[in-house]
Amino acid sequence: MSGALLEARGLRTGYGRLPVVFNVDLEVKEGEIVALLGANGAGKTTTLRALSGMVPLMAGEVLLDGKSLKGSTPDSIARGGVVHVPQGRGIFPNLKVDETLRLACAMAGVRRAEADARVADAYSVFGRLDERRTQLAGTLSGGEQQMLAIARGLIMKPRVLMIDEMSQGLAPTIVQDLFSIVRSLPEQGVSVLIVEQFVTHALDVASRAYVLEKGEVALTGDAAVLARDEAFVRGSYLGESGIDATAGNGAAEFHFDDGDDELPLAAGLLEKIENRAAQEGRNATEVLVDLLREAMESPARQGNGNGGMS
Ligand code: ATP
């Protein structure tokens, strides 16, 4: 129990020759939920990419069960139990829910009978996916797509599931549901590393947290202790991107899924764009730009007071 399951030591990584993460030490122990917080551009996603082998290390090492992952491919790291649910979900819109899960089984090299059991397990965790087995993934709501992305990760039977910006663009009610599922993962033998903008939820569900600032760990500790000082953490390290747990964030305002868990701001927007594009014989992007301009100029929108980020 004492040793780390997944560990980064002196991690330095980045893109091309440019490092964006410097000397990061981080660990996830068996049964833990750990939060990785930080302002936009602090290096959270890059850290997850390094842990899952998607970007090469410039210095330091990543260890699973104390063994270096040096030279391992992303695929072998995933098969070894470190599974990354990427920001943006990476869902194939033209595959059905069931096909998505079965493809994940096939890619993990799981045999048919075992695949049936794993898919059934996924449906028992995500009842909403069970009801939508034959629906194309691209037609799911944003919340359901996130469930599918997590379910696909769980199909791999991970030891550590790393979830990047799970709540991005989703309404508070569905975010609560997703966090309840995350909270239950350690009982199923899955440790969790979450990158999250909903700081309050993240600190609530996690036992420990790391706060990254400009690619370095600026603060780390017990999540409950950091939660008590949340205002300080937000003010000192998260700047304006420390988004209130009860409010939608900026990304949410541009989220166009047509599901029942979307934010009211986006409700009907897709339909409106499509209708107007058809009427005016223009493409949807041009109409979208017009609508955004009109919305920004509208006094009603400015007075609607939703969000409160200045
Ligand atoms: P965000 O919340 O905005 O996603 P983050 O903390 O996850 O922020 P990263 O996405 O890891 O931050 O980005 C860290 C730095 O690396 C930023 O300066 C970003 O511009 C840069 N960066 C990210 N992805 C790439 C890439 N593919 N190529 C080059 N630079 C990148």
mmCIF file of C-alpha atoms and ligand atoms in Angstrom:
data_model
loop_
_atom_site.group_PDB
_atom_site.id
_atom_site.type_symbol
_atom_site.label_atom_id
_atom_site.label_comp_id
_atom_site.label_asym_id
_atom_site.label_seq_id
_atom_site.Cartn_x
_atom_site.Cartn_y
_atom_site.Cartn_z
ATOM 1 C CA MET A 1 0.000 0.000 0.000
ATOM 2 C CA SER A 2 2.791 2.439 0.778
ATOM 3 C CA GLY A 3 4.517 2.624 -2.628
ATOM 4 C CA ALA A 4 3.204 4.718 -5.468
ATOM 5 C CA LEU A 5 1.277 2.994 -8.204
ATOM 6 C CA LEU A 6 2.073 5.663 -10.793
ATOM 7 C CA GLU A 7 4.874 8.096 -10.224
ATOM 8 C CA ALA A 8 6.609 10.930 -12.059
ATOM 9 C CA ARG A 9 10.072 11.881 -10.830
ATOM 10 C CA GLY A 10 11.757 15.047 -12.015
ATOM 11 C CA LEU A 11 9.491 15.099 -15.064
ATOM 12 C CA ARG A 12 10.519 17.500 -17.781
ATOM 13 C CA THR A 13 8.609 17.429 -21.024
ATOM 14 C CA GLY A 14 7.225 19.607 -23.790
ATOM 15 C CA TYR A 15 6.875 19.978 -27.516
ATOM 16 C CA GLY A 16 9.683 19.952 -30.039
ATOM 17 C CA ARG A 17 12.651 21.237 -28.074
ATOM 18 C CA LEU A 18 10.595 23.516 -25.862
ATOM 19 C CA PRO A 19 9.931 22.257 -22.332
ATOM 20 C CA VAL A 20 6.612 23.311 -20.781
ATOM 21 C CA VAL A 21 6.710 21.049 -17.716
ATOM 22 C CA PHE A 22 9.728 21.268 -15.416
ATOM 23 C CA ASN A 23 10.913 18.961 -12.682
ATOM 24 C CA VAL A 24 7.491 17.681 -11.698
ATOM 25 C CA ASP A 25 7.261 15.063 -8.947
ATOM 26 C CA LEU A 26 3.842 13.489 -8.663
ATOM 27 C CA GLU A 27 2.389 10.214 -7.470
ATOM 28 C CA VAL A 28 -0.864 8.336 -7.422
ATOM 29 C CA LYS A 29 -1.174 5.564 -4.862
ATOM 30 C CA GLU A 30 -3.412 2.523 -5.065
ATOM 31 C CA GLY A 31 -7.018 3.499 -4.301
ATOM 32 C CA GLU A 32 -6.402 7.237 -4.477
ATOM 33 C CA ILE A 33 -8.135 9.995 -6.386
ATOM 34 C CA VAL A 34 -5.658 12.769 -7.077
ATOM 35 C CA ALA A 35 -6.459 16.151 -8.621
ATOM 36 C CA LEU A 36 -4.097 18.086 -10.866
ATOM 37 C CA LEU A 37 -5.066 21.758 -10.913
ATOM 38 C CA GLY A 38 -3.669 24.891 -12.474
ATOM 39 C CA ALA A 39 -4.468 27.861 -14.652
ATOM 40 C CA ASN A 40 -4.832 27.578 -18.418
ATOM 41 C CA GLY A 41 -1.532 26.635 -19.994
ATOM 42 C CA ALA A 42 0.040 25.534 -16.687
ATOM 43 C CA GLY A 43 0.983 22.165 -18.176
ATOM 44 C CA LYS A 44 -1.696 19.825 -16.813
ATOM 45 C CA THR A 45 -2.581 18.171 -20.124
ATOM 46 C CA THR A 46 1.076 17.896 -21.071
ATOM 47 C CA THR A 47 1.790 16.142 -17.768
ATOM 48 C CA LEU A 48 -0.958 13.593 -18.466
ATOM 49 C CA ARG A 49 0.393 13.106 -21.981
ATOM 50 C CA ALA A 50 3.844 12.399 -20.577
ATOM 51 C CA LEU A 51 2.429 9.914 -18.065
ATOM 52 C CA SER A 52 0.621 8.065 -20.853
ATOM 53 C CA GLY A 53 3.648 8.120 -23.161
ATOM 54 C CA MET A 54 2.160 10.466 -25.729
ATOM 55 C CA VAL A 55 4.901 13.057 -25.434
ATOM 56 C CA PRO A 56 8.535 12.067 -24.864
ATOM 57 C CA LEU A 57 10.340 12.917 -21.646
ATOM 58 C CA MET A 58 13.219 15.397 -21.776
ATOM 59 C CA ALA A 59 14.350 14.434 -18.289
ATOM 60 C CA GLY A 60 13.142 12.472 -15.308
ATOM 61 C CA GLU A 61 11.149 9.267 -15.355
ATOM 62 C CA VAL A 62 7.700 7.783 -15.075
ATOM 63 C CA LEU A 63 7.265 4.613 -13.058
ATOM 64 C CA LEU A 64 4.420 2.155 -12.756
ATOM 65 C CA ASP A 65 4.692 -0.120 -9.717
ATOM 66 C CA GLY A 66 8.207 1.196 -9.286
ATOM 67 C CA LYS A 67 9.259 0.109 -12.784
ATOM 68 C CA SER A 68 10.352 2.684 -15.313
ATOM 69 C CA LEU A 69 8.143 3.082 -18.378
ATOM 70 C CA LYS A 70 11.106 4.282 -20.403
ATOM 71 C CA GLY A 71 10.856 3.090 -23.999
ATOM 72 C CA SER A 72 7.215 1.973 -23.617
ATOM 73 C CA THR A 73 4.729 2.963 -26.304
ATOM 74 C CA PRO A 74 1.431 4.669 -25.418
ATOM 75 C CA ASP A 75 -0.323 1.443 -26.363
ATOM 76 C CA SER A 76 1.763 -0.715 -24.044
ATOM 77 C CA ILE A 77 1.391 1.832 -21.240
ATOM 78 C CA ALA A 78 -2.394 1.695 -21.671
ATOM 79 C CA ARG A 79 -2.341 -2.101 -21.665
ATOM 80 C CA GLY A 80 -0.215 -1.916 -18.549
ATOM 81 C CA GLY A 81 -3.015 -0.064 -16.826
ATOM 82 C CA VAL A 82 -2.419 3.670 -17.306
ATOM 83 C CA VAL A 83 -5.356 4.858 -19.365
ATOM 84 C CA HIS A 84 -5.882 8.433 -20.507
ATOM 85 C CA VAL A 85 -9.345 9.869 -21.213
ATOM 86 C CA PRO A 86 -8.376 12.902 -23.272
ATOM 87 C CA GLN A 87 -9.704 16.416 -23.132
ATOM 88 C CA GLY A 88 -12.350 16.702 -25.837
ATOM 89 C CA ARG A 89 -13.257 13.022 -25.337
ATOM 90 C CA GLY A 90 -11.978 11.671 -28.670
ATOM 91 C CA ILE A 91 -15.272 10.021 -29.539
ATOM 92 C CA PHE A 92 -15.865 8.729 -33.088
ATOM 93 C CA PRO A 93 -19.182 10.360 -34.017
ATOM 94 C CA ASN A 94 -20.144 7.768 -36.626
ATOM 95 C CA LEU A 95 -19.800 4.751 -34.350
ATOM 96 C CA LYS A 96 -22.702 3.576 -32.231
ATOM 97 C CA VAL A 97 -22.320 3.425 -28.469
ATOM 98 C CA ASP A 98 -22.079 -0.369 -28.497
ATOM 99 C CA GLU A 99 -19.626 -0.340 -31.403
ATOM 100 C CA THR A 100 -17.444 2.182 -29.559
ATOM 101 C CA LEU A 101 -17.185 -0.068 -26.523
ATOM 102 C CA ARG A 102 -16.609 -3.183 -28.600
ATOM 103 C CA LEU A 103 -13.919 -1.458 -30.622
ATOM 104 C CA ALA A 104 -12.208 -0.557 -27.345
ATOM 105 C CA CYS A 105 -12.315 -4.234 -26.360
ATOM 106 C CA ALA A 106 -10.883 -5.261 -29.722
ATOM 107 C CA MET A 107 -8.090 -2.701 -29.438
ATOM 108 C CA ALA A 108 -7.292 -3.971 -25.966
ATOM 109 C CA GLY A 109 -7.057 -7.510 -27.382
ATOM 110 C CA VAL A 110 -9.980 -8.744 -25.286
ATOM 111 C CA ARG A 111 -11.665 -11.991 -26.431
ATOM 112 C CA ARG A 112 -15.360 -12.179 -27.252
ATOM 113 C CA ALA A 113 -16.746 -13.643 -24.006
ATOM 114 C CA GLU A 114 -14.649 -11.342 -21.871
ATOM 115 C CA ALA A 115 -15.648 -8.419 -24.116
ATOM 116 C CA ASP A 116 -19.334 -9.186 -23.506
ATOM 117 C CA ALA A 117 -18.705 -9.112 -19.764
ATOM 118 C CA ARG A 118 -16.759 -5.850 -19.898
ATOM 119 C CA VAL A 119 -19.358 -4.116 -22.042
ATOM 120 C CA ALA A 120 -22.096 -5.342 -19.679
ATOM 121 C CA ASP A 121 -20.106 -3.945 -16.749
ATOM 122 C CA ALA A 122 -19.842 -0.588 -18.520
ATOM 123 C CA TYR A 123 -23.614 -0.507 -19.048
ATOM 124 C CA SER A 124 -24.207 -1.320 -15.404
ATOM 125 C CA VAL A 125 -22.135 1.721 -14.400
ATOM 126 C CA PHE A 126 -23.573 4.000 -17.106
ATOM 127 C CA GLY A 127 -27.307 3.316 -17.352
ATOM 128 C CA ARG A 128 -27.746 6.144 -19.832
ATOM 129 C CA LEU A 129 -25.385 4.431 -22.266
ATOM 130 C CA ASP A 130 -27.276 1.179 -21.838
ATOM 131 C CA GLU A 131 -30.428 2.973 -23.008
ATOM 132 C CA ARG A 132 -28.553 4.341 -26.020
ATOM 133 C CA ARG A 133 -26.603 1.292 -27.233
ATOM 134 C CA THR A 134 -27.601 1.721 -30.862
ATOM 135 C CA GLN A 135 -27.333 5.495 -30.985
ATOM 136 C CA LEU A 136 -24.493 7.112 -32.933
ATOM 137 C CA ALA A 137 -21.948 8.580 -30.523
ATOM 138 C CA GLY A 138 -22.020 11.892 -32.376
ATOM 139 C CA THR A 139 -25.696 12.323 -31.545
ATOM 140 C CA LEU A 140 -25.250 11.842 -27.797
ATOM 141 C CA SER A 141 -25.362 14.862 -25.498
ATOM 142 C CA GLY A 142 -22.050 16.209 -24.222
ATOM 143 C CA GLY A 143 -22.531 14.500 -20.855
ATOM 144 C CA GLU A 144 -23.299 11.168 -22.481
ATOM 145 C CA GLN A 145 -20.251 11.484 -24.732
ATOM 146 C CA GLN A 146 -18.134 12.045 -21.631
ATOM 147 C CA MET A 147 -19.693 8.945 -20.065
ATOM 148 C CA LEU A 148 -18.828 7.014 -23.226
ATOM 149 C CA ALA A 149 -15.240 8.287 -23.136
ATOM 150 C CA ILE A 150 -14.890 7.158 -19.506
ATOM 151 C CA ALA A 151 -16.634 3.840 -20.190
ATOM 152 C CA ARG A 152 -14.246 3.227 -23.086
ATOM 153 C CA GLY A 153 -11.348 3.894 -20.720
ATOM 154 C CA LEU A 154 -12.759 1.512 -18.110
ATOM 155 C CA ILE A 155 -13.083 -1.233 -20.742
ATOM 156 C CA MET A 156 -9.279 -1.382 -20.627
ATOM 157 C CA LYS A 157 -9.505 -2.388 -16.921
ATOM 158 C CA PRO A 158 -7.126 0.395 -15.939
ATOM 159 C CA ARG A 159 -5.245 0.596 -12.695
ATOM 160 C CA VAL A 160 -5.018 4.364 -13.060
ATOM 161 C CA LEU A 161 -7.573 6.304 -15.074
ATOM 162 C CA MET A 162 -6.428 9.804 -16.019
ATOM 163 C CA ILE A 163 -9.339 12.053 -16.969
ATOM 164 C CA ASP A 164 -8.630 15.414 -18.570
ATOM 165 C CA GLU A 165 -11.221 18.203 -18.156
ATOM 166 C CA MET A 166 -14.127 15.854 -17.639
ATOM 167 C CA SER A 167 -16.585 18.668 -16.890
ATOM 168 C CA GLN A 168 -15.660 20.929 -19.735
ATOM 169 C CA GLY A 169 -18.719 22.367 -21.418
ATOM 170 C CA LEU A 170 -21.208 20.442 -19.282
ATOM 171 C CA ALA A 171 -24.048 21.634 -17.087
ATOM 172 C CA PRO A 172 -23.718 21.325 -13.299
ATOM 173 C CA THR A 173 -26.239 18.472 -12.929
ATOM 174 C CA ILE A 174 -24.422 16.138 -15.287
ATOM 175 C CA VAL A 175 -21.104 17.165 -13.735
ATOM 176 C CA GLN A 176 -22.441 15.966 -10.357
ATOM 177 C CA ASP A 177 -23.365 12.599 -11.906
ATOM 178 C CA LEU A 178 -19.934 12.224 -13.444
ATOM 179 C CA PHE A 179 -18.185 13.064 -10.180
ATOM 180 C CA SER A 180 -20.299 10.456 -8.361
ATOM 181 C CA ILE A 181 -19.030 7.866 -10.817
ATOM 182 C CA VAL A 182 -15.434 9.040 -10.388
ATOM 183 C CA ARG A 183 -15.836 8.800 -6.610
ATOM 184 C CA SER A 184 -16.856 5.139 -6.945
ATOM 185 C CA LEU A 185 -13.903 4.089 -9.124
ATOM 186 C CA PRO A 186 -11.420 3.238 -6.333
ATOM 187 C CA GLU A 187 -13.948 0.678 -5.011
ATOM 188 C CA GLN A 188 -13.622 -1.004 -8.398
ATOM 189 C CA GLY A 189 -9.842 -1.089 -8.114
ATOM 190 C CA VAL A 190 -9.271 1.976 -10.284
ATOM 191 C CA SER A 191 -7.145 4.851 -9.005
ATOM 192 C CA VAL A 192 -7.794 8.226 -10.592
ATOM 193 C CA LEU A 193 -5.825 11.282 -11.658
ATOM 194 C CA ILE A 194 -8.132 14.125 -12.704
ATOM 195 C CA VAL A 195 -7.344 17.397 -14.396
ATOM 196 C CA GLU A 196 -10.253 19.649 -13.661
ATOM 197 C CA GLN A 197 -11.424 23.240 -13.845
ATOM 198 C CA PHE A 198 -14.244 22.697 -11.365
ATOM 199 C CA VAL A 199 -11.928 23.145 -8.425
ATOM 200 C CA THR A 200 -14.511 22.694 -5.698
ATOM 201 C CA HIS A 201 -15.684 19.357 -7.081
ATOM 202 C CA ALA A 202 -12.134 18.222 -7.752
ATOM 203 C CA LEU A 203 -10.988 18.949 -4.200
ATOM 204 C CA ASP A 204 -14.129 17.328 -2.847
ATOM 205 C CA VAL A 205 -13.635 14.045 -4.677
ATOM 206 C CA ALA A 206 -9.824 13.872 -4.407
ATOM 207 C CA SER A 207 -7.767 12.875 -1.397
ATOM 208 C CA ARG A 208 -4.713 14.839 -2.555
ATOM 209 C CA ALA A 209 -4.042 17.560 -5.096
ATOM 210 C CA TYR A 210 -1.184 19.136 -6.990
ATOM 211 C CA VAL A 211 -1.341 22.699 -8.266
ATOM 212 C CA LEU A 212 0.792 23.424 -11.315
ATOM 213 C CA GLU A 213 2.015 26.899 -12.087
ATOM 214 C CA LYS A 214 3.977 27.576 -15.262
ATOM 215 C CA GLY A 215 4.903 23.929 -15.579
ATOM 216 C CA GLU A 216 6.049 23.432 -11.983
ATOM 217 C CA VAL A 217 4.348 22.085 -8.885
ATOM 218 C CA ALA A 218 3.597 25.233 -6.910
ATOM 219 C CA LEU A 219 1.570 23.568 -4.178
ATOM 220 C CA THR A 220 0.658 20.056 -3.143
ATOM 221 C CA GLY A 221 -1.153 18.529 -0.240
ATOM 222 C CA ASP A 222 -4.232 17.059 1.281
ATOM 223 C CA ALA A 223 -7.284 17.995 -0.805
ATOM 224 C CA ALA A 224 -9.393 18.741 2.278
ATOM 225 C CA VAL A 225 -6.750 21.180 3.530
ATOM 226 C CA LEU A 226 -6.502 22.874 0.127
ATOM 227 C CA ALA A 227 -10.304 23.027 -0.029
ATOM 228 C CA ARG A 228 -10.358 24.977 3.255
ATOM 229 C CA ASP A 229 -8.000 27.460 1.631
ATOM 230 C CA GLU A 230 -9.673 27.337 -1.744
ATOM 231 C CA ALA A 231 -9.954 31.099 -2.071
ATOM 232 C CA PHE A 232 -6.205 31.355 -1.514
ATOM 233 C CA VAL A 233 -5.473 28.569 -4.001
ATOM 234 C CA ARG A 234 -7.671 30.214 -6.628
ATOM 235 C CA GLY A 235 -6.312 33.680 -6.048
ATOM 236 C CA SER A 236 -2.674 32.677 -5.901
ATOM 237 C CA TYR A 237 -2.411 29.987 -8.530
ATOM 238 C CA LEU A 238 -5.488 29.724 -10.684
ATOM 239 C CA GLY A 239 -6.078 33.389 -11.462
ATOM 240 C CA GLU A 240 -9.241 34.094 -13.371
ATOM 241 C CA SER A 241 -9.411 30.510 -14.567
ATOM 242 C CA GLY A 242 -10.394 29.267 -11.095
ATOM 243 C CA ILE A 243 -13.937 28.726 -12.156
ATOM 244 C CA ASP A 244 -16.772 28.491 -9.694
ATOM 245 C CA ALA A 245 -18.161 25.008 -9.331
ATOM 246 C CA THR A 246 -21.724 26.153 -9.619
ATOM 247 C CA ALA A 247 -21.314 28.268 -12.744
ATOM 248 C CA GLY A 248 -20.843 27.294 -16.352
ATOM 249 C CA ASN A 249 -17.399 28.023 -17.703
ATOM 250 C CA GLY A 250 -16.439 29.864 -20.854
ATOM 251 C CA ALA A 251 -16.107 26.704 -22.890
ATOM 252 C CA ALA A 252 -19.617 25.718 -21.893
ATOM 253 C CA GLU A 253 -21.034 28.721 -23.635
ATOM 254 C CA PHE A 254 -19.785 27.375 -26.933
ATOM 255 C CA HIS A 255 -20.948 23.842 -26.441
ATOM 256 C CA PHE A 256 -23.488 22.907 -29.065
ATOM 257 C CA ASP A 257 -24.659 19.433 -28.162
ATOM 258 C CA ASP A 258 -28.346 19.038 -28.478
ATOM 259 C CA GLY A 259 -28.877 16.962 -25.345
ATOM 260 C CA ASP A 260 -30.934 17.457 -22.247
ATOM 261 C CA ASP A 261 -27.972 18.177 -19.996
ATOM 262 C CA GLU A 262 -26.607 21.104 -21.912
ATOM 263 C CA LEU A 263 -26.482 24.642 -20.595
ATOM 264 C CA PRO A 264 -29.520 26.786 -21.388
ATOM 265 C CA LEU A 265 -27.363 29.200 -23.346
ATOM 266 C CA ALA A 266 -26.760 26.587 -26.029
ATOM 267 C CA ALA A 267 -30.329 25.278 -26.052
ATOM 268 C CA GLY A 268 -31.691 25.168 -29.588
ATOM 269 C CA LEU A 269 -28.636 26.917 -30.965
ATOM 270 C CA LEU A 270 -27.649 24.151 -33.322
ATOM 271 C CA GLU A 271 -31.169 24.002 -34.735
ATOM 272 C CA LYS A 272 -31.228 27.765 -35.114
ATOM 273 C CA ILE A 273 -27.913 27.719 -36.985
ATOM 274 C CA GLU A 274 -29.035 24.937 -39.294
ATOM 275 C CA ASN A 275 -32.393 26.602 -40.073
ATOM 276 C CA ARG A 276 -30.843 29.958 -40.766
ATOM 277 C CA ALA A 277 -28.074 28.441 -42.891
ATOM 278 C CA ALA A 278 -30.702 26.599 -44.965
ATOM 279 C CA GLN A 279 -32.874 29.723 -45.331
ATOM 280 C CA GLU A 280 -30.011 31.988 -46.291
ATOM 281 C CA GLY A 281 -28.129 29.440 -48.382
ATOM 282 C CA ARG A 282 -24.942 29.958 -46.340
ATOM 283 C CA ASN A 283 -22.761 27.569 -44.446
ATOM 284 C CA ALA A 284 -23.202 26.953 -40.729
ATOM 285 C CA THR A 285 -19.911 28.556 -39.706
ATOM 286 C CA GLU A 286 -20.827 31.909 -41.275
ATOM 287 C CA VAL A 287 -24.195 31.845 -39.536
ATOM 288 C CA LEU A 288 -22.557 30.918 -36.252
ATOM 289 C CA VAL A 289 -20.223 33.912 -36.444
ATOM 290 C CA ASP A 290 -23.213 36.184 -37.117
ATOM 291 C CA LEU A 291 -25.143 34.734 -34.215
ATOM 292 C CA LEU A 292 -22.224 35.166 -31.850
ATOM 293 C CA ARG A 293 -21.828 38.795 -32.947
ATOM 294 C CA GLU A 294 -25.530 39.449 -32.492
ATOM 295 C CA ALA A 295 -25.475 37.764 -29.078
ATOM 296 C CA MET A 296 -22.526 39.882 -27.957
ATOM 297 C CA GLU A 297 -24.216 43.082 -29.098
ATOM 298 C CA SER A 298 -27.567 42.206 -27.564
ATOM 299 C CA PRO A 299 -28.349 44.186 -24.354
ATOM 300 C CA ALA A 300 -30.462 41.255 -23.123
ATOM 301 C CA ARG A 301 -27.438 38.961 -23.209
ATOM 302 C CA GLN A 302 -25.246 41.466 -21.415
ATOM 303 C CA GLY A 303 -27.831 41.937 -18.711
ATOM 304 C CA ASN A 304 -28.447 38.265 -18.165
ATOM 305 C CA GLY A 305 -25.754 38.045 -15.522
ATOM 306 C CA ASN A 306 -24.978 34.359 -15.994
ATOM 307 C CA GLY A 307 -21.394 33.360 -15.380
ATOM 308 C CA GLY A 308 -20.058 36.440 -13.680
ATOM 309 C CA MET A 309 -16.491 36.166 -14.920
ATOM 310 C CA SER A 310 -15.011 39.575 -15.400
HETATM 311 P P1 ATP B 1 -5.446 24.117 -20.448
HETATM 312 O O1 ATP B 1 -6.290 24.142 -19.242
HETATM 313 O O2 ATP B 1 -5.501 25.402 -21.224
HETATM 314 O O3 ATP B 1 -5.611 22.895 -21.304
HETATM 315 P P2 ATP B 1 -3.000 22.975 -19.392
HETATM 316 O O4 ATP B 1 -2.605 23.274 -17.994
HETATM 317 O O5 ATP B 1 -3.579 21.630 -19.669
HETATM 318 O O6 ATP B 1 -3.953 24.139 -19.912
HETATM 319 P P3 ATP B 1 -1.155 22.391 -21.487
HETATM 320 O O7 ATP B 1 -2.238 22.124 -22.485
HETATM 321 O O8 ATP B 1 -0.387 21.245 -20.966
HETATM 322 O O9 ATP B 1 -1.720 23.227 -20.277
HETATM 323 O O10 ATP B 1 -0.161 23.449 -22.150
HETATM 324 C C1 ATP B 1 1.052 23.842 -21.531
HETATM 325 C C2 ATP B 1 1.831 24.663 -22.542
HETATM 326 O O11 ATP B 1 2.175 23.853 -23.641
HETATM 327 C C3 ATP B 1 1.050 25.837 -23.084
HETATM 328 O O12 ATP B 1 1.942 26.920 -23.204
HETATM 329 C C4 ATP B 1 0.598 25.363 -24.436
HETATM 330 O O13 ATP B 1 0.494 26.448 -25.333
HETATM 331 C C5 ATP B 1 1.724 24.443 -24.855
HETATM 332 N N1 ATP B 1 1.209 23.351 -25.701
HETATM 333 C C6 ATP B 1 0.196 22.527 -25.444
HETATM 334 N N2 ATP B 1 0.018 21.634 -26.442
HETATM 335 C C7 ATP B 1 0.966 21.914 -27.373
HETATM 336 C C8 ATP B 1 1.330 21.335 -28.625
HETATM 337 N N3 ATP B 1 0.667 20.292 -29.123
HETATM 338 N N4 ATP B 1 2.367 21.903 -29.298
HETATM 339 C C9 ATP B 1 3.041 22.947 -28.791
HETATM 340 N N5 ATP B 1 2.770 23.530 -27.597
HETATM 341 C C10 ATP B 1 1.744 23.024 -26.900
#
